[in-house]
């Protein structure tokens, strides 16, 4: 497929358009109607090891709300890499601070380029709604700190602290993970984009609704709670724009949350893309 062409693909009975935003492949769905507020963009990203194709069902529901719904692969993932999902997971978890911070930082940078492309090519307003699952949620929070066109954030099982203190492996035993050591490139991305070390960017930031697993030991809820506490010390008004909600136990850990989509996704959608958005 030529990078200037748009193709139609079908995933699980859902018809999507595939195009290239520069060198980055994207999938999107046009809504059947345009709300009075005009054409608006909703981006929803996958987690570590996932691909944009996995987001098809989410994108369909976003488009049903009247939004141009878009997903793209995180850096090094899917069509942007040469690994299987398992290989990507193994490589990144072997040294999260080296490999994971590069994925996060590069994809945060890419987000602004994707928005530029969508405004110019898809004719959406420069008023973007963004969210994501796990690492995709981390990216949405960080991107909102550097791109003011992002006006409302809805991440799930996510963290605004790239250090992820207290992080445990995703397993029944759940031992503490060795986070690894960053190289110079990874450290530069952390220094530039890590939300909790750039609280000043969120003093006038957009509303966020962080949906967390009450029993998540891979991304402990305390990470997001601390972000809100530290922001509140600078501005109660800014902290009030951050809502934290919990998926309760049992099976409210990182591994099982997605299987409970029917519990957290509808209220998240109502908050994120509802009439008040």
PDB file of C-alpha atoms in Angstrom:
ATOM      1  CA  UNK A   1       0.000   0.000   0.000  1.00  0.00           C
ATOM      2  CA  UNK A   2       1.366   3.394  -1.011  1.00  0.00           C
ATOM      3  CA  UNK A   3       1.787   5.699   1.971  1.00  0.00           C
ATOM      4  CA  UNK A   4      -0.434   8.300   0.292  1.00  0.00           C
ATOM      5  CA  UNK A   5      -3.295   5.876  -0.323  1.00  0.00           C
ATOM      6  CA  UNK A   6      -6.249   5.058   1.898  1.00  0.00           C
ATOM      7  CA  UNK A   7      -7.516   1.488   2.007  1.00  0.00           C
ATOM      8  CA  UNK A   8     -10.555  -0.177   3.529  1.00  0.00           C
ATOM      9  CA  UNK A   9     -10.050  -3.178   5.812  1.00  0.00           C
ATOM     10  CA  UNK A  10     -12.388  -5.317   7.900  1.00  0.00           C
ATOM     11  CA  UNK A  11     -11.655  -6.651  11.389  1.00  0.00           C
ATOM     12  CA  UNK A  12     -14.225  -8.788  13.208  1.00  0.00           C
ATOM     13  CA  UNK A  13     -16.948  -7.426  10.933  1.00  0.00           C
ATOM     14  CA  UNK A  14     -15.936  -3.802  11.563  1.00  0.00           C
ATOM     15  CA  UNK A  15     -14.991  -1.736   8.523  1.00  0.00           C
ATOM     16  CA  UNK A  16     -12.093   0.670   9.047  1.00  0.00           C
ATOM     17  CA  UNK A  17     -10.010   2.973   6.907  1.00  0.00           C
ATOM     18  CA  UNK A  18      -6.259   2.556   6.875  1.00  0.00           C
ATOM     19  CA  UNK A  19      -3.998   5.436   5.945  1.00  0.00           C
ATOM     20  CA  UNK A  20      -0.520   6.792   6.573  1.00  0.00           C
ATOM     21  CA  UNK A  21       0.170   9.832   8.716  1.00  0.00           C
ATOM     22  CA  UNK A  22       3.620  10.483   7.324  1.00  0.00           C
ATOM     23  CA  UNK A  23       5.442   7.226   8.052  1.00  0.00           C
ATOM     24  CA  UNK A  24       2.968   6.053  10.699  1.00  0.00           C
ATOM     25  CA  UNK A  25       0.094   3.743   9.715  1.00  0.00           C
ATOM     26  CA  UNK A  26      -3.259   4.604  11.298  1.00  0.00           C
ATOM     27  CA  UNK A  27      -6.697   3.030  11.454  1.00  0.00           C
ATOM     28  CA  UNK A  28      -9.789   5.177  11.756  1.00  0.00           C
ATOM     29  CA  UNK A  29     -13.560   5.047  11.472  1.00  0.00           C
ATOM     30  CA  UNK A  30     -15.683   7.930  10.258  1.00  0.00           C
ATOM     31  CA  UNK A  31     -18.916   8.511  12.201  1.00  0.00           C
ATOM     32  CA  UNK A  32     -22.279   8.123  10.475  1.00  0.00           C
ATOM     33  CA  UNK A  33     -23.276  11.581  11.671  1.00  0.00           C
ATOM     34  CA  UNK A  34     -21.530  14.802  12.600  1.00  0.00           C
ATOM     35  CA  UNK A  35     -22.626  16.387  15.888  1.00  0.00           C
ATOM     36  CA  UNK A  36     -23.491  20.053  16.103  1.00  0.00           C
ATOM     37  CA  UNK A  37     -20.091  20.688  17.665  1.00  0.00           C
ATOM     38  CA  UNK A  38     -18.451  19.525  14.433  1.00  0.00           C
ATOM     39  CA  UNK A  39     -15.937  16.837  13.512  1.00  0.00           C
ATOM     40  CA  UNK A  40     -13.918  15.883  16.551  1.00  0.00           C
ATOM     41  CA  UNK A  41     -11.175  13.314  16.959  1.00  0.00           C
ATOM     42  CA  UNK A  42     -10.981  10.552  19.579  1.00  0.00           C
ATOM     43  CA  UNK A  43      -7.709   8.613  19.852  1.00  0.00           C
ATOM     44  CA  UNK A  44      -7.579   5.380  21.843  1.00  0.00           C
ATOM     45  CA  UNK A  45      -4.266   3.528  22.093  1.00  0.00           C
ATOM     46  CA  UNK A  46      -3.406  -0.027  23.011  1.00  0.00           C
ATOM     47  CA  UNK A  47      -1.089  -1.202  25.740  1.00  0.00           C
ATOM     48  CA  UNK A  48       2.391  -2.693  25.625  1.00  0.00           C
ATOM     49  CA  UNK A  49       2.608  -5.465  23.043  1.00  0.00           C
ATOM     50  CA  UNK A  50      -0.726  -4.574  21.466  1.00  0.00           C
ATOM     51  CA  UNK A  51      -1.532  -3.311  17.995  1.00  0.00           C
ATOM     52  CA  UNK A  52      -3.911  -0.782  16.486  1.00  0.00           C
ATOM     53  CA  UNK A  53      -5.931  -3.635  14.985  1.00  0.00           C
ATOM     54  CA  UNK A  54      -6.892  -4.767  18.498  1.00  0.00           C
ATOM     55  CA  UNK A  55      -8.633  -1.434  18.982  1.00  0.00           C
ATOM     56  CA  UNK A  56     -11.256  -1.997  16.264  1.00  0.00           C
ATOM     57  CA  UNK A  57     -14.168  -2.644  18.641  1.00  0.00           C
ATOM     58  CA  UNK A  58     -13.260   0.355  20.767  1.00  0.00           C
ATOM     59  CA  UNK A  59     -13.032   2.557  17.670  1.00  0.00           C
ATOM     60  CA  UNK A  60     -16.445   1.420  16.471  1.00  0.00           C
ATOM     61  CA  UNK A  61     -18.037   2.547  19.733  1.00  0.00           C
ATOM     62  CA  UNK A  62     -16.248   5.895  19.587  1.00  0.00           C
ATOM     63  CA  UNK A  63     -17.481   6.441  16.039  1.00  0.00           C
ATOM     64  CA  UNK A  64     -21.007   5.526  17.139  1.00  0.00           C
ATOM     65  CA  UNK A  65     -20.785   8.542  19.450  1.00  0.00           C
ATOM     66  CA  UNK A  66     -20.136  10.829  16.487  1.00  0.00           C
ATOM     67  CA  UNK A  67     -16.348  11.041  16.693  1.00  0.00           C
ATOM     68  CA  UNK A  68     -13.699  10.323  14.103  1.00  0.00           C
ATOM     69  CA  UNK A  69     -12.130   7.388  15.959  1.00  0.00           C
ATOM     70  CA  UNK A  70      -8.448   6.654  15.436  1.00  0.00           C
ATOM     71  CA  UNK A  71      -5.733   4.310  16.656  1.00  0.00           C
ATOM     72  CA  UNK A  72      -2.095   3.940  15.694  1.00  0.00           C
ATOM     73  CA  UNK A  73       0.655   1.562  16.734  1.00  0.00           C
ATOM     74  CA  UNK A  74       2.884   2.574  19.601  1.00  0.00           C
ATOM     75  CA  UNK A  75       6.514   3.019  18.567  1.00  0.00           C
ATOM     76  CA  UNK A  76       8.098  -0.314  17.663  1.00  0.00           C
ATOM     77  CA  UNK A  77       4.741  -2.121  17.758  1.00  0.00           C
ATOM     78  CA  UNK A  78       2.697  -3.814  15.045  1.00  0.00           C
ATOM     79  CA  UNK A  79       3.530  -2.514  11.588  1.00  0.00           C
ATOM     80  CA  UNK A  80       6.080  -0.171  13.138  1.00  0.00           C
ATOM     81  CA  UNK A  81       8.241  -3.043  14.332  1.00  0.00           C
ATOM     82  CA  UNK A  82       9.504  -6.458  13.342  1.00  0.00           C
ATOM     83  CA  UNK A  83       8.580  -8.428  16.464  1.00  0.00           C
ATOM     84  CA  UNK A  84       5.627 -10.459  17.581  1.00  0.00           C
ATOM     85  CA  UNK A  85       3.637  -9.075  20.503  1.00  0.00           C
ATOM     86  CA  UNK A  86       5.282 -11.640  22.794  1.00  0.00           C
ATOM     87  CA  UNK A  87       8.759 -10.631  21.659  1.00  0.00           C
ATOM     88  CA  UNK A  88       7.959  -6.962  22.266  1.00  0.00           C
ATOM     89  CA  UNK A  89       6.698  -7.702  25.768  1.00  0.00           C
ATOM     90  CA  UNK A  90       9.765  -9.791  26.609  1.00  0.00           C
ATOM     91  CA  UNK A  91      12.198  -7.180  25.274  1.00  0.00           C
ATOM     92  CA  UNK A  92      10.587  -4.240  27.074  1.00  0.00           C
ATOM     93  CA  UNK A  93      10.037  -6.013  30.387  1.00  0.00           C
ATOM     94  CA  UNK A  94      13.686  -7.141  30.358  1.00  0.00           C
ATOM     95  CA  UNK A  95      14.621  -3.465  30.814  1.00  0.00           C
ATOM     96  CA  UNK A  96      11.566  -1.256  31.186  1.00  0.00           C
ATOM     97  CA  UNK A  97      13.451   1.960  31.786  1.00  0.00           C
ATOM     98  CA  UNK A  98      15.582   1.533  28.685  1.00  0.00           C
ATOM     99  CA  UNK A  99      13.100   0.041  26.229  1.00  0.00           C
ATOM    100  CA  UNK A 100       9.779   1.148  27.728  1.00  0.00           C
ATOM    101  CA  UNK A 101      10.733   4.793  28.101  1.00  0.00           C
ATOM    102  CA  UNK A 102      11.713   4.861  24.426  1.00  0.00           C
ATOM    103  CA  UNK A 103       8.319   3.485  23.424  1.00  0.00           C
ATOM    104  CA  UNK A 104       6.587   6.032  25.652  1.00  0.00           C
ATOM    105  CA  UNK A 105       8.656   9.018  24.602  1.00  0.00           C
ATOM    106  CA  UNK A 106       8.631   8.349  20.882  1.00  0.00           C
ATOM    107  CA  UNK A 107       4.890   7.703  20.857  1.00  0.00           C
ATOM    108  CA  UNK A 108       4.204  10.905  22.806  1.00  0.00           C
ATOM    109  CA  UNK A 109       6.134  12.763  20.091  1.00  0.00           C
ATOM    110  CA  UNK A 110       4.232  10.891  17.400  1.00  0.00           C
ATOM    111  CA  UNK A 111       0.887  11.890  18.892  1.00  0.00           C
ATOM    112  CA  UNK A 112       1.327  15.536  17.967  1.00  0.00           C
ATOM    113  CA  UNK A 113       2.258  14.551  14.410  1.00  0.00           C
ATOM    114  CA  UNK A 114      -0.836  12.340  14.194  1.00  0.00           C
ATOM    115  CA  UNK A 115      -3.036  15.210  15.380  1.00  0.00           C
ATOM    116  CA  UNK A 116      -1.443  17.531  12.794  1.00  0.00           C
ATOM    117  CA  UNK A 117      -2.234  14.980  10.094  1.00  0.00           C
ATOM    118  CA  UNK A 118      -5.807  14.399  11.269  1.00  0.00           C
ATOM    119  CA  UNK A 119      -6.594  18.125  11.376  1.00  0.00           C
ATOM    120  CA  UNK A 120      -5.221  18.609   7.868  1.00  0.00           C
ATOM    121  CA  UNK A 121      -6.338  15.364   6.211  1.00  0.00           C
ATOM    122  CA  UNK A 122      -9.487  14.278   8.058  1.00  0.00           C
ATOM    123  CA  UNK A 123     -10.799  17.774   8.671  1.00  0.00           C
ATOM    124  CA  UNK A 124     -11.241  17.364  12.418  1.00  0.00           C
ATOM    125  CA  UNK A 125     -11.193  20.257  14.821  1.00  0.00           C
ATOM    126  CA  UNK A 126      -8.014  20.867  16.842  1.00  0.00           C
ATOM    127  CA  UNK A 127      -9.872  19.585  19.901  1.00  0.00           C
ATOM    128  CA  UNK A 128      -8.836  16.028  20.635  1.00  0.00           C
ATOM    129  CA  UNK A 129     -10.140  13.423  23.078  1.00  0.00           C
ATOM    130  CA  UNK A 130      -7.535  10.842  23.997  1.00  0.00           C
ATOM    131  CA  UNK A 131      -7.230   7.725  26.096  1.00  0.00           C
ATOM    132  CA  UNK A 132      -5.674   4.318  26.141  1.00  0.00           C
ATOM    133  CA  UNK A 133      -5.081   1.049  27.905  1.00  0.00           C
ATOM    134  CA  UNK A 134      -2.097   0.670  30.255  1.00  0.00           C
ATOM    135  CA  UNK A 135       0.916   2.036  28.334  1.00  0.00           C
ATOM    136  CA  UNK A 136      -1.510   3.632  25.875  1.00  0.00           C
ATOM    137  CA  UNK A 137      -2.998   5.477  28.832  1.00  0.00           C
ATOM    138  CA  UNK A 138       0.456   6.532  30.034  1.00  0.00           C
ATOM    139  CA  UNK A 139       1.045   8.018  26.584  1.00  0.00           C
ATOM    140  CA  UNK A 140      -2.247   9.920  26.611  1.00  0.00           C
ATOM    141  CA  UNK A 141      -1.454  11.559  29.970  1.00  0.00           C
ATOM    142  CA  UNK A 142       2.039  12.587  28.892  1.00  0.00           C
ATOM    143  CA  UNK A 143       0.851  13.824  25.482  1.00  0.00           C
ATOM    144  CA  UNK A 144      -1.756  16.027  27.156  1.00  0.00           C
ATOM    145  CA  UNK A 145       1.046  17.743  29.033  1.00  0.00           C
ATOM    146  CA  UNK A 146       2.740  18.907  25.842  1.00  0.00           C
ATOM    147  CA  UNK A 147      -0.086  19.274  23.304  1.00  0.00           C
ATOM    148  CA  UNK A 148      -2.887  21.632  24.336  1.00  0.00           C
ATOM    149  CA  UNK A 149      -5.140  20.365  21.556  1.00  0.00           C
ATOM    150  CA  UNK A 150      -5.852  17.352  23.778  1.00  0.00           C
ATOM    151  CA  UNK A 151      -8.848  18.483  25.824  1.00  0.00           C
ATOM    152  CA  UNK A 152     -10.103  15.406  27.692  1.00  0.00           C
ATOM    153  CA  UNK A 153      -8.268  12.269  28.847  1.00  0.00           C
ATOM    154  CA  UNK A 154      -9.659   8.805  29.649  1.00  0.00           C
ATOM    155  CA  UNK A 155      -6.908   6.254  30.379  1.00  0.00           C
ATOM    156  CA  UNK A 156      -7.347   2.912  32.130  1.00  0.00           C
ATOM    157  CA  UNK A 157      -4.917   0.895  34.332  1.00  0.00           C
ATOM    158  CA  UNK A 158      -2.370   3.630  33.833  1.00  0.00           C
ATOM    159  CA  UNK A 159       0.255   5.731  35.595  1.00  0.00           C
ATOM    160  CA  UNK A 160       1.508   9.314  35.383  1.00  0.00           C
ATOM    161  CA  UNK A 161       4.837   8.170  36.890  1.00  0.00           C
ATOM    162  CA  UNK A 162       7.135   6.365  34.479  1.00  0.00           C
ATOM    163  CA  UNK A 163       9.244   5.059  37.379  1.00  0.00           C
ATOM    164  CA  UNK A 164       6.262   2.905  38.389  1.00  0.00           C
ATOM    165  CA  UNK A 165       7.296   2.451  42.043  1.00  0.00           C
ATOM    166  CA  UNK A 166       5.993  -0.769  43.539  1.00  0.00           C
ATOM    167  CA  UNK A 167       5.611  -2.407  40.119  1.00  0.00           C
ATOM    168  CA  UNK A 168       5.242  -6.184  40.216  1.00  0.00           C
ATOM    169  CA  UNK A 169       5.233  -8.740  37.444  1.00  0.00           C
ATOM    170  CA  UNK A 170       1.931  -9.717  35.827  1.00  0.00           C
ATOM    171  CA  UNK A 171       1.621 -13.180  37.333  1.00  0.00           C
ATOM    172  CA  UNK A 172      -0.072 -14.986  40.194  1.00  0.00           C
ATOM    173  CA  UNK A 173       3.128 -14.823  42.239  1.00  0.00           C
ATOM    174  CA  UNK A 174       3.701 -11.144  41.274  1.00  0.00           C
ATOM    175  CA  UNK A 175       7.270 -10.597  42.494  1.00  0.00           C
ATOM    176  CA  UNK A 176       8.672  -7.083  42.327  1.00  0.00           C
ATOM    177  CA  UNK A 177       9.993  -6.304  38.851  1.00  0.00           C
ATOM    178  CA  UNK A 178      13.523  -5.180  38.165  1.00  0.00           C
ATOM    179  CA  UNK A 179      12.864  -1.922  36.262  1.00  0.00           C
ATOM    180  CA  UNK A 180      16.266  -1.904  34.582  1.00  0.00           C
ATOM    181  CA  UNK A 181      18.508   1.036  33.771  1.00  0.00           C
ATOM    182  CA  UNK A 182      17.886   3.629  31.044  1.00  0.00           C
ATOM    183  CA  UNK A 183      20.402   4.553  28.390  1.00  0.00           C
ATOM    184  CA  UNK A 184      20.968   8.166  27.334  1.00  0.00           C
ATOM    185  CA  UNK A 185      18.121   8.222  24.798  1.00  0.00           C
ATOM    186  CA  UNK A 186      15.611   6.692  27.195  1.00  0.00           C
ATOM    187  CA  UNK A 187      16.627   9.059  29.986  1.00  0.00           C
ATOM    188  CA  UNK A 188      16.160  12.034  27.675  1.00  0.00           C
ATOM    189  CA  UNK A 189      12.591  10.923  26.920  1.00  0.00           C
ATOM    190  CA  UNK A 190      11.896  10.520  30.644  1.00  0.00           C
ATOM    191  CA  UNK A 191      13.341  13.929  31.445  1.00  0.00           C
ATOM    192  CA  UNK A 192      11.282  15.537  28.716  1.00  0.00           C
ATOM    193  CA  UNK A 193       7.891  13.883  29.110  1.00  0.00           C
ATOM    194  CA  UNK A 194       7.368  12.126  32.472  1.00  0.00           C
ATOM    195  CA  UNK A 195       4.162  13.705  33.844  1.00  0.00           C
ATOM    196  CA  UNK A 196       4.819  13.575  37.584  1.00  0.00           C
ATOM    197  CA  UNK A 197       8.120  15.414  37.188  1.00  0.00           C
ATOM    198  CA  UNK A 198       6.406  18.098  35.096  1.00  0.00           C
ATOM    199  CA  UNK A 199       3.425  18.934  37.291  1.00  0.00           C
ATOM    200  CA  UNK A 200       3.497  22.537  36.046  1.00  0.00           C
ATOM    201  CA  UNK A 201       2.151  21.313  32.687  1.00  0.00           C
ATOM    202  CA  UNK A 202      -1.045  20.122  34.358  1.00  0.00           C
ATOM    203  CA  UNK A 203      -1.857  23.294  36.293  1.00  0.00           C
ATOM    204  CA  UNK A 204      -4.091  24.332  33.395  1.00  0.00           C
ATOM    205  CA  UNK A 205      -4.406  20.858  31.934  1.00  0.00           C
ATOM    206  CA  UNK A 206      -7.482  19.068  30.632  1.00  0.00           C
ATOM    207  CA  UNK A 207      -9.881  16.982  32.747  1.00  0.00           C
ATOM    208  CA  UNK A 208      -8.765  13.390  33.270  1.00  0.00           C
ATOM    209  CA  UNK A 209     -10.633  10.334  34.453  1.00  0.00           C
ATOM    210  CA  UNK A 210      -8.173   7.633  35.462  1.00  0.00           C
ATOM    211  CA  UNK A 211      -9.788   4.211  35.783  1.00  0.00           C
ATOM    212  CA  UNK A 212      -7.637   1.963  37.963  1.00  0.00           C
ATOM    213  CA  UNK A 213      -7.747  -1.613  39.157  1.00  0.00           C
ATOM    214  CA  UNK A 214      -8.198  -1.675  42.932  1.00  0.00           C
ATOM    215  CA  UNK A 215      -6.010  -4.801  43.093  1.00  0.00           C
ATOM    216  CA  UNK A 216      -3.505  -3.824  40.397  1.00  0.00           C
ATOM    217  CA  UNK A 217       0.001  -4.676  41.567  1.00  0.00           C
ATOM    218  CA  UNK A 218       1.635  -4.103  38.168  1.00  0.00           C
ATOM    219  CA  UNK A 219       0.611  -0.429  38.032  1.00  0.00           C
ATOM    220  CA  UNK A 220      -0.355   0.269  41.648  1.00  0.00           C
ATOM    221  CA  UNK A 221      -3.144   2.856  42.080  1.00  0.00           C
ATOM    222  CA  UNK A 222      -0.862   4.770  44.452  1.00  0.00           C
ATOM    223  CA  UNK A 223       1.075   6.058  41.429  1.00  0.00           C
ATOM    224  CA  UNK A 224      -1.939   8.035  40.162  1.00  0.00           C
ATOM    225  CA  UNK A 225      -3.070   8.957  43.658  1.00  0.00           C
ATOM    226  CA  UNK A 226       0.330  10.475  44.393  1.00  0.00           C
ATOM    227  CA  UNK A 227       0.207  12.449  41.142  1.00  0.00           C
ATOM    228  CA  UNK A 228      -3.080  14.002  42.196  1.00  0.00           C
ATOM    229  CA  UNK A 229      -1.827  14.702  45.730  1.00  0.00           C
ATOM    230  CA  UNK A 230       1.323  16.408  44.508  1.00  0.00           C
ATOM    231  CA  UNK A 231      -0.644  18.437  41.967  1.00  0.00           C
ATOM    232  CA  UNK A 232      -3.087  19.470  44.713  1.00  0.00           C
ATOM    233  CA  UNK A 233      -0.168  20.889  46.703  1.00  0.00           C
ATOM    234  CA  UNK A 234       0.377  23.279  43.795  1.00  0.00           C
ATOM    235  CA  UNK A 235      -3.247  23.868  42.823  1.00  0.00           C
ATOM    236  CA  UNK A 236      -6.437  22.439  44.302  1.00  0.00           C
ATOM    237  CA  UNK A 237      -8.270  23.594  41.186  1.00  0.00           C
ATOM    238  CA  UNK A 238      -5.950  21.611  38.917  1.00  0.00           C
ATOM    239  CA  UNK A 239      -6.214  18.499  41.081  1.00  0.00           C
ATOM    240  CA  UNK A 240     -10.007  18.758  41.027  1.00  0.00           C
ATOM    241  CA  UNK A 241      -9.901  18.191  37.260  1.00  0.00           C
ATOM    242  CA  UNK A 242      -8.437  14.735  37.874  1.00  0.00           C
ATOM    243  CA  UNK A 243     -10.964  12.061  38.768  1.00  0.00           C
ATOM    244  CA  UNK A 244      -9.780   8.652  39.934  1.00  0.00           C
ATOM    245  CA  UNK A 245     -12.213   5.737  39.824  1.00  0.00           C
ATOM    246  CA  UNK A 246     -11.564   2.130  40.760  1.00  0.00           C
ATOM    247  CA  UNK A 247     -12.642  -1.183  39.325  1.00  0.00           C
ATOM    248  CA  UNK A 248     -13.307  -3.124  42.563  1.00  0.00           C
ATOM    249  CA  UNK A 249     -12.207  -6.647  43.369  1.00  0.00           C
ATOM    250  CA  UNK A 250     -12.192  -9.513  43.050  1.00  0.00           C
ATOM    251  CA  UNK A 251     -10.086  -9.882  39.884  1.00  0.00           C
ATOM    252  CA  UNK A 252      -9.373  -6.162  39.745  1.00  0.00           C
ATOM    253  CA  UNK A 253      -5.727  -6.685  38.859  1.00  0.00           C
ATOM    254  CA  UNK A 254      -3.882  -5.632  35.726  1.00  0.00           C
ATOM    255  CA  UNK A 255      -4.388  -8.960  33.990  1.00  0.00           C
ATOM    256  CA  UNK A 256      -8.163  -9.255  34.437  1.00  0.00           C
ATOM    257  CA  UNK A 257      -9.464  -5.709  33.974  1.00  0.00           C
ATOM    258  CA  UNK A 258      -9.978  -5.903  30.205  1.00  0.00           C
ATOM    259  CA  UNK A 259     -12.230  -8.948  30.620  1.00  0.00           C
ATOM    260  CA  UNK A 260     -14.500  -6.694  32.708  1.00  0.00           C
ATOM    261  CA  UNK A 261     -14.921  -4.109  29.944  1.00  0.00           C
ATOM    262  CA  UNK A 262     -18.704  -4.055  30.297  1.00  0.00           C
ATOM    263  CA  UNK A 263     -18.282  -2.634  33.808  1.00  0.00           C
ATOM    264  CA  UNK A 264     -15.838   0.219  33.215  1.00  0.00           C
ATOM    265  CA  UNK A 265     -16.154   1.098  29.521  1.00  0.00           C
ATOM    266  CA  UNK A 266     -19.753   2.467  29.398  1.00  0.00           C
ATOM    267  CA  UNK A 267     -19.323   4.917  32.324  1.00  0.00           C
ATOM    268  CA  UNK A 268     -15.924   5.919  30.999  1.00  0.00           C
ATOM    269  CA  UNK A 269     -17.438   6.654  27.591  1.00  0.00           C
ATOM    270  CA  UNK A 270     -20.241   8.677  29.145  1.00  0.00           C
ATOM    271  CA  UNK A 271     -17.727  10.830  30.994  1.00  0.00           C
ATOM    272  CA  UNK A 272     -15.243  11.080  28.138  1.00  0.00           C
ATOM    273  CA  UNK A 273     -17.470  11.631  25.126  1.00  0.00           C
ATOM    274  CA  UNK A 274     -20.825  12.380  26.685  1.00  0.00           C
ATOM    275  CA  UNK A 275     -22.808  15.635  26.358  1.00  0.00           C
ATOM    276  CA  UNK A 276     -20.550  17.387  28.858  1.00  0.00           C
ATOM    277  CA  UNK A 277     -17.397  16.642  26.830  1.00  0.00           C
TER     278      UNK A 277
END
